[in-house]
Coordinates of C-alpha atoms in Angstrom, one line a residue:
X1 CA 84.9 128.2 27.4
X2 CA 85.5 131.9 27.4
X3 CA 83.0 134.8 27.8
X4 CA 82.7 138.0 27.5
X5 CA 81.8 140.4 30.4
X6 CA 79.7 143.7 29.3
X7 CA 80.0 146.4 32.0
X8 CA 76.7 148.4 31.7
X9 CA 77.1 152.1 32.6
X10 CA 73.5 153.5 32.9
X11 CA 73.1 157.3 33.5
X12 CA 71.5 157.9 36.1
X13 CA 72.0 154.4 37.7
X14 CA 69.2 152.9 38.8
X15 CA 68.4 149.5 40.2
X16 CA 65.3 149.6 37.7
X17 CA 67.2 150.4 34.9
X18 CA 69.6 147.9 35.5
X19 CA 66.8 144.9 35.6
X20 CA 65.0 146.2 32.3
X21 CA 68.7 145.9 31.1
X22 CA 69.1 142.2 32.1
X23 CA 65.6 141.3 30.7
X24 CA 66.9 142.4 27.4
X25 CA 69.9 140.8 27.0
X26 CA 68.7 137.6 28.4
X27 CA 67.0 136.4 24.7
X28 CA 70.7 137.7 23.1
X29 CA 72.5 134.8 24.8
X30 CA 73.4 136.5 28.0
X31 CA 73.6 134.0 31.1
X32 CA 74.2 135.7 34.4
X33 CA 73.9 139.4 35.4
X34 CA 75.6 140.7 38.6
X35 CA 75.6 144.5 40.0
X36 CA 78.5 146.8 40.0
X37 CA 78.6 150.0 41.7
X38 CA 77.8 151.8 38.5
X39 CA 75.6 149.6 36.6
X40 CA 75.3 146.2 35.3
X41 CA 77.7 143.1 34.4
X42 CA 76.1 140.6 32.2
X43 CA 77.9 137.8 30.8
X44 CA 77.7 135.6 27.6
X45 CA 79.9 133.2 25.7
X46 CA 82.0 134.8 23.3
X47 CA 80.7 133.3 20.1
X48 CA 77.1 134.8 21.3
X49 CA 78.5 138.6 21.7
X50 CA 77.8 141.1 19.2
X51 CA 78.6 144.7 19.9
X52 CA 76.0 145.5 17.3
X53 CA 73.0 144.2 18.9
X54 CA 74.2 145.7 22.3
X55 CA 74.2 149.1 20.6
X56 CA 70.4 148.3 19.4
X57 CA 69.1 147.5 23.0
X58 CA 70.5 150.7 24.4
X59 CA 69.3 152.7 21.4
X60 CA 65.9 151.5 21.9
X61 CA 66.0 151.5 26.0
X62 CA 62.3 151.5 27.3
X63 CA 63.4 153.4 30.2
X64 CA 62.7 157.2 29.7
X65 CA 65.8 160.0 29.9
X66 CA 68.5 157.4 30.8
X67 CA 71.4 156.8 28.1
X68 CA 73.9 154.1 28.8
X69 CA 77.6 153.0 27.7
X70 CA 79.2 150.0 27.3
X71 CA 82.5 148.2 27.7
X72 CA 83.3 144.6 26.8
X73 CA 86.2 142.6 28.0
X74 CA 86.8 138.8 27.7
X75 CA 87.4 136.6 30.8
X76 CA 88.1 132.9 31.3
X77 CA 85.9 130.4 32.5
X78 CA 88.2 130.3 35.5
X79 CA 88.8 134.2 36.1
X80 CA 84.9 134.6 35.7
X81 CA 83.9 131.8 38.8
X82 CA 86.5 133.8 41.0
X83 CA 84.9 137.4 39.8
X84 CA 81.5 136.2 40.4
X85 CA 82.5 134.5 44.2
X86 CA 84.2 137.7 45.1
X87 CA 80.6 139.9 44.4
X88 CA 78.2 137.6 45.5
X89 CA 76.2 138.3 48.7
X90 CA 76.7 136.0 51.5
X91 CA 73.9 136.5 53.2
X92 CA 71.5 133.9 52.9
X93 CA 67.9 134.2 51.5
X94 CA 65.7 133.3 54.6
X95 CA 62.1 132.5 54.0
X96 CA 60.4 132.9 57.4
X97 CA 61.1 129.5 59.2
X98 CA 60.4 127.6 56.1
X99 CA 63.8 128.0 53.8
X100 CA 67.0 129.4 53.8
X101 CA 69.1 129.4 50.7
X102 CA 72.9 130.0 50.8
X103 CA 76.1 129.4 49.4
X104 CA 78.6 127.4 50.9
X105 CA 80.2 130.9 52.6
X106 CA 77.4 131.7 54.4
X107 CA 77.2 131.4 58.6
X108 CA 74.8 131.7 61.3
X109 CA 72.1 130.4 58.8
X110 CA 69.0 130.2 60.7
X111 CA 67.5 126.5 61.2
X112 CA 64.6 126.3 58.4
X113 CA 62.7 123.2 57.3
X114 CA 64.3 123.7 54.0
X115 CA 68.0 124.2 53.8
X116 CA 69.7 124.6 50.4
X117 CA 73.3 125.1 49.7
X118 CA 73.8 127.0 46.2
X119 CA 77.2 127.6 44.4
X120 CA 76.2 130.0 41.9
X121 CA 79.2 130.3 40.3
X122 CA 77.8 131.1 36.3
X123 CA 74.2 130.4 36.8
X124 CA 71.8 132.3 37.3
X125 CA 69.3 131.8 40.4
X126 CA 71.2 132.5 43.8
X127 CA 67.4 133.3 45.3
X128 CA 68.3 136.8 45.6
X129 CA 66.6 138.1 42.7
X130 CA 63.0 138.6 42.6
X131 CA 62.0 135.9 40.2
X132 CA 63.9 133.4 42.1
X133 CA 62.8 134.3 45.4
X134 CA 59.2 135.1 44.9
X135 CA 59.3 131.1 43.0
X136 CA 60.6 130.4 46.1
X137 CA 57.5 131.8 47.7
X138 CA 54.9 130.3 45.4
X139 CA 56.8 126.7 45.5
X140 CA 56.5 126.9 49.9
X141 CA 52.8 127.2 49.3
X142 CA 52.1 124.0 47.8
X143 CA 51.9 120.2 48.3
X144 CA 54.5 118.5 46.7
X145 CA 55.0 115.7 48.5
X146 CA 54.5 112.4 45.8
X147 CA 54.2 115.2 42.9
X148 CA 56.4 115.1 40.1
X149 CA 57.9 118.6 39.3
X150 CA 59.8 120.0 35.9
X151 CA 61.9 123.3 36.1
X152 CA 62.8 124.7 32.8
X153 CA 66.0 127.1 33.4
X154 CA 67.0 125.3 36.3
X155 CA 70.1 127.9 36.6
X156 CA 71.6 126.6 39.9
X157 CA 68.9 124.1 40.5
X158 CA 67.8 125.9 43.4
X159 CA 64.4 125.3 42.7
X160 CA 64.7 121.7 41.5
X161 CA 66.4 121.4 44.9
X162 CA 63.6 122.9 46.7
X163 CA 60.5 120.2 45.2
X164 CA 62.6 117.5 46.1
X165 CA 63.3 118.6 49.6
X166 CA 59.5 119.3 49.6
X167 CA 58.5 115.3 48.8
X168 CA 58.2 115.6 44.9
X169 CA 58.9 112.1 43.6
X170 CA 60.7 113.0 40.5
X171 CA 61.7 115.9 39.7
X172 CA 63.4 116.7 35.6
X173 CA 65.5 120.0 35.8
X174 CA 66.4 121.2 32.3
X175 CA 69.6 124.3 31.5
X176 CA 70.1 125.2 27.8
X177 CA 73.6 126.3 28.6
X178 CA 75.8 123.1 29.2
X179 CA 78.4 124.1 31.8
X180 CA 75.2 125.9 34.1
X181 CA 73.5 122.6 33.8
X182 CA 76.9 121.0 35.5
X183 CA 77.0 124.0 38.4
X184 CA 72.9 122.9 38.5
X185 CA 73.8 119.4 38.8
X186 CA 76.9 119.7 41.4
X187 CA 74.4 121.5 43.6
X188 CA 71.9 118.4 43.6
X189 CA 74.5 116.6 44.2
X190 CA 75.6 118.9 46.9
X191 CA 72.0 119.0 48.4
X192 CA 71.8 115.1 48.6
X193 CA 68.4 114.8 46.5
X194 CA 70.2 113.4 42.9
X195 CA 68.1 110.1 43.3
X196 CA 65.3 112.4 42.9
X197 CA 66.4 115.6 40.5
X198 CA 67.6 114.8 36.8
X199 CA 69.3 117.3 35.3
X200 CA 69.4 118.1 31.3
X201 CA 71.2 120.1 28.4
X202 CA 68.9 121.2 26.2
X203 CA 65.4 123.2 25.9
X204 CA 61.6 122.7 25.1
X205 CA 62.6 120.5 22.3
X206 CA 63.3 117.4 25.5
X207 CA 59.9 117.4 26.4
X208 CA 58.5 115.7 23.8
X209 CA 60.7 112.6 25.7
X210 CA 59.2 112.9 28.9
X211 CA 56.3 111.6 30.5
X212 CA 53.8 114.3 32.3
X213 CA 54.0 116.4 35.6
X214 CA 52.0 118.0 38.2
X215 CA 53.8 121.0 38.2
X216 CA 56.0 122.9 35.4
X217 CA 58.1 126.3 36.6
X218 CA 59.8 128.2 34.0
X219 CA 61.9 131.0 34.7
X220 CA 63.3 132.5 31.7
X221 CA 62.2 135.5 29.7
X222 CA 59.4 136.3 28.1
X223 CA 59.8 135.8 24.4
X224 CA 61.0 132.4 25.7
X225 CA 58.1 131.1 27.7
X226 CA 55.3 132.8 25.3
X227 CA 57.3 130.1 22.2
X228 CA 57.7 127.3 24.5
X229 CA 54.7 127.6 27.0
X230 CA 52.3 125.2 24.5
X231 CA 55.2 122.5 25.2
X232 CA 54.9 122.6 29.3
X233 CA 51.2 122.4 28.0
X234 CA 51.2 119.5 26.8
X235 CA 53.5 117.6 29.8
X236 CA 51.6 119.4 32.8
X237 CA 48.8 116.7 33.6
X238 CA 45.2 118.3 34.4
X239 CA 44.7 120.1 37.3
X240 CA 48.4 120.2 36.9
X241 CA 50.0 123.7 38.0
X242 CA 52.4 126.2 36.0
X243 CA 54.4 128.2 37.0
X244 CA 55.9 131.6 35.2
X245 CA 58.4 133.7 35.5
X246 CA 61.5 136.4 34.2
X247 CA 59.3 139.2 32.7
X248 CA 57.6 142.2 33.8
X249 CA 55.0 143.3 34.9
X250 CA 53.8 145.1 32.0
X251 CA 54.3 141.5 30.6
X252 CA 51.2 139.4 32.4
X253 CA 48.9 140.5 29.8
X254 CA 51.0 138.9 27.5
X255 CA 51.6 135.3 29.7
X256 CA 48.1 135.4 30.5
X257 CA 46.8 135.7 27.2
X258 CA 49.1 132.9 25.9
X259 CA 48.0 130.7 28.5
X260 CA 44.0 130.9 28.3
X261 CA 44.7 130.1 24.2
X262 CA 46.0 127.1 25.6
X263 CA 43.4 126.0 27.4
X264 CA 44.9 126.8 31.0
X265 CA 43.0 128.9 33.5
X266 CA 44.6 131.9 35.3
X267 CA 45.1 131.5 39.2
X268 CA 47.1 134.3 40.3
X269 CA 50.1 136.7 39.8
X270 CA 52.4 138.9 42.0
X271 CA 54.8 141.4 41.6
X272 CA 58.3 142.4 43.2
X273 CA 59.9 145.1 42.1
X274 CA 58.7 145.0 38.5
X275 CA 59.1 141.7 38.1
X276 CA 56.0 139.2 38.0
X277 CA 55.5 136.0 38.8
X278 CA 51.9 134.1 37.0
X279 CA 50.4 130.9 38.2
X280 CA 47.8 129.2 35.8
X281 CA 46.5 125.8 35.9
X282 CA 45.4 123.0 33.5
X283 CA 41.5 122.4 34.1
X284 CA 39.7 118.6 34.7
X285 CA 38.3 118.0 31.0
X286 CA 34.6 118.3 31.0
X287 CA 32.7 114.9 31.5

């Protein structure tokens, strides 16, 4: 499979601007988003690219006084693992004495009760970005041990990873894109927990196959989550938690009111540089 890299030019360059960017192209098929020193690389499959709709994002950037260019260039499956090694960070993500996450590159990792080995290559989720990490956060707070866990948009699995390492029984990871859910699964694989993380092709459409869990994250984007979020509704058992993120914080209002038409009860959300993370639960039913 080939894709297509867009090199983003914003001007002026912002790291603000460059994350609205990513949340907009995410629902147009884009599947990984990396910095460059003047902008923004985002990647899709070629079949998904369309100049056209590229042009209509930037026309209609939310993101006052800033105008943007564009250049598109195709790369092969092969050339795009090597571009995206090259630029990652190797320094690992290090969670107080809890978890580390890092990619196989990485030294003098600091001993952690969690340790999680990630190779990103063309998923999304290294734990550097703020949805990731701040899941991350929210995941090291809670009793998983016996639980059984579901991760929609597993990316690299890093979070999949992470409830099994943490006791979760069973753990369902699912990737709409077929060659991140094989990065995704190598990386189980890699962590040693594959008797205990399944991973799947496909989205929200799987769940109506599987039995219930005690905690649903999703990490996507927000048009995604508000369509899908009456399906993780339905598998998240009472006093079951979910988990939210990929959106803004101009978003919660939106995630929150989704959820309470549901039937779900808000808990909490934070915030990290714009981006938002909400927790809601499923309630007991009244006796």
């Amino acid at each position: 499979m080939n894709y297509i890299e867009l090199h983003l030019r914003p001007t002026p360059m912002s790291e603000t601007t460059c994350d609205v960017l990513a949340s907009l192209l995410a629902p147009l098929g884009y599947e990984s988003f990396t910095t460059a020193q003047d902008g923004l690389l985002a990647y899709c499959p070629t079949d998904k690219y369309s100049a056209t709709e590229v042009q209509k994002v930037l026309e209609e950037l939310p993101v006052p006084d800033v105008t943007c260019s564009f250049t598109a260039s195709e790369v092969a499956t092969e050339d795009w693992n090597l571009e995206w090694e090259e630029q990652q960070n190797v320094e690992p993500i290090v969670i107080g004495k809890l978890c580390s996450v890092h990619s196989p590159l990485a030294k003098d990792i600091p001993d952690c009760r969690y340790d999680i080995v990630i190779e990103p290559r063309m998923s999304f989720g290294s734990g550097h970005h703020e949805t990731t990490s701040q899941l991350i956060e929210e995941l090291l707070r809670l009793q998983l041990k016996g639980k059984t866990c579901l991760d929609m948009g597993t990316g690299t699995g890093v979070l999949a990873i992470l409830c099994a390492k943490m006791g979760a029984r069973r753990v369902r990871a699912v990737e709409i894109d077929d060659w991140v859910a094989v990065n995704a699964t190598d990386n189980v694989m890699a962590n040693g927990v594959n008797e205990i993380v399944t991973v799947d092709c496909g989205d929200a459409s799987l769940l109506q196959e599987y039995g219930t869990y005690n905690l649903v994250v999703a990490n996507i984007n927000r048009n995604v989550l508000i369509a899908d979020m009456e399906a993780y509704s339905k598998v998240l058992k009472f006093d079951g938690i979910l988990l939210l993120s990929g959106f803004f914080e101009e978003d919660i209002p939106l995630i929150r009111a989704k959820a309470e038409r549901l039937g779900l009860e808000f808990a909490h959300s934070k915030v990290r540089n714009h981006w938002a993370v909400v927790m809601v639960h499923k309630p007991l039913p009244e006796l």
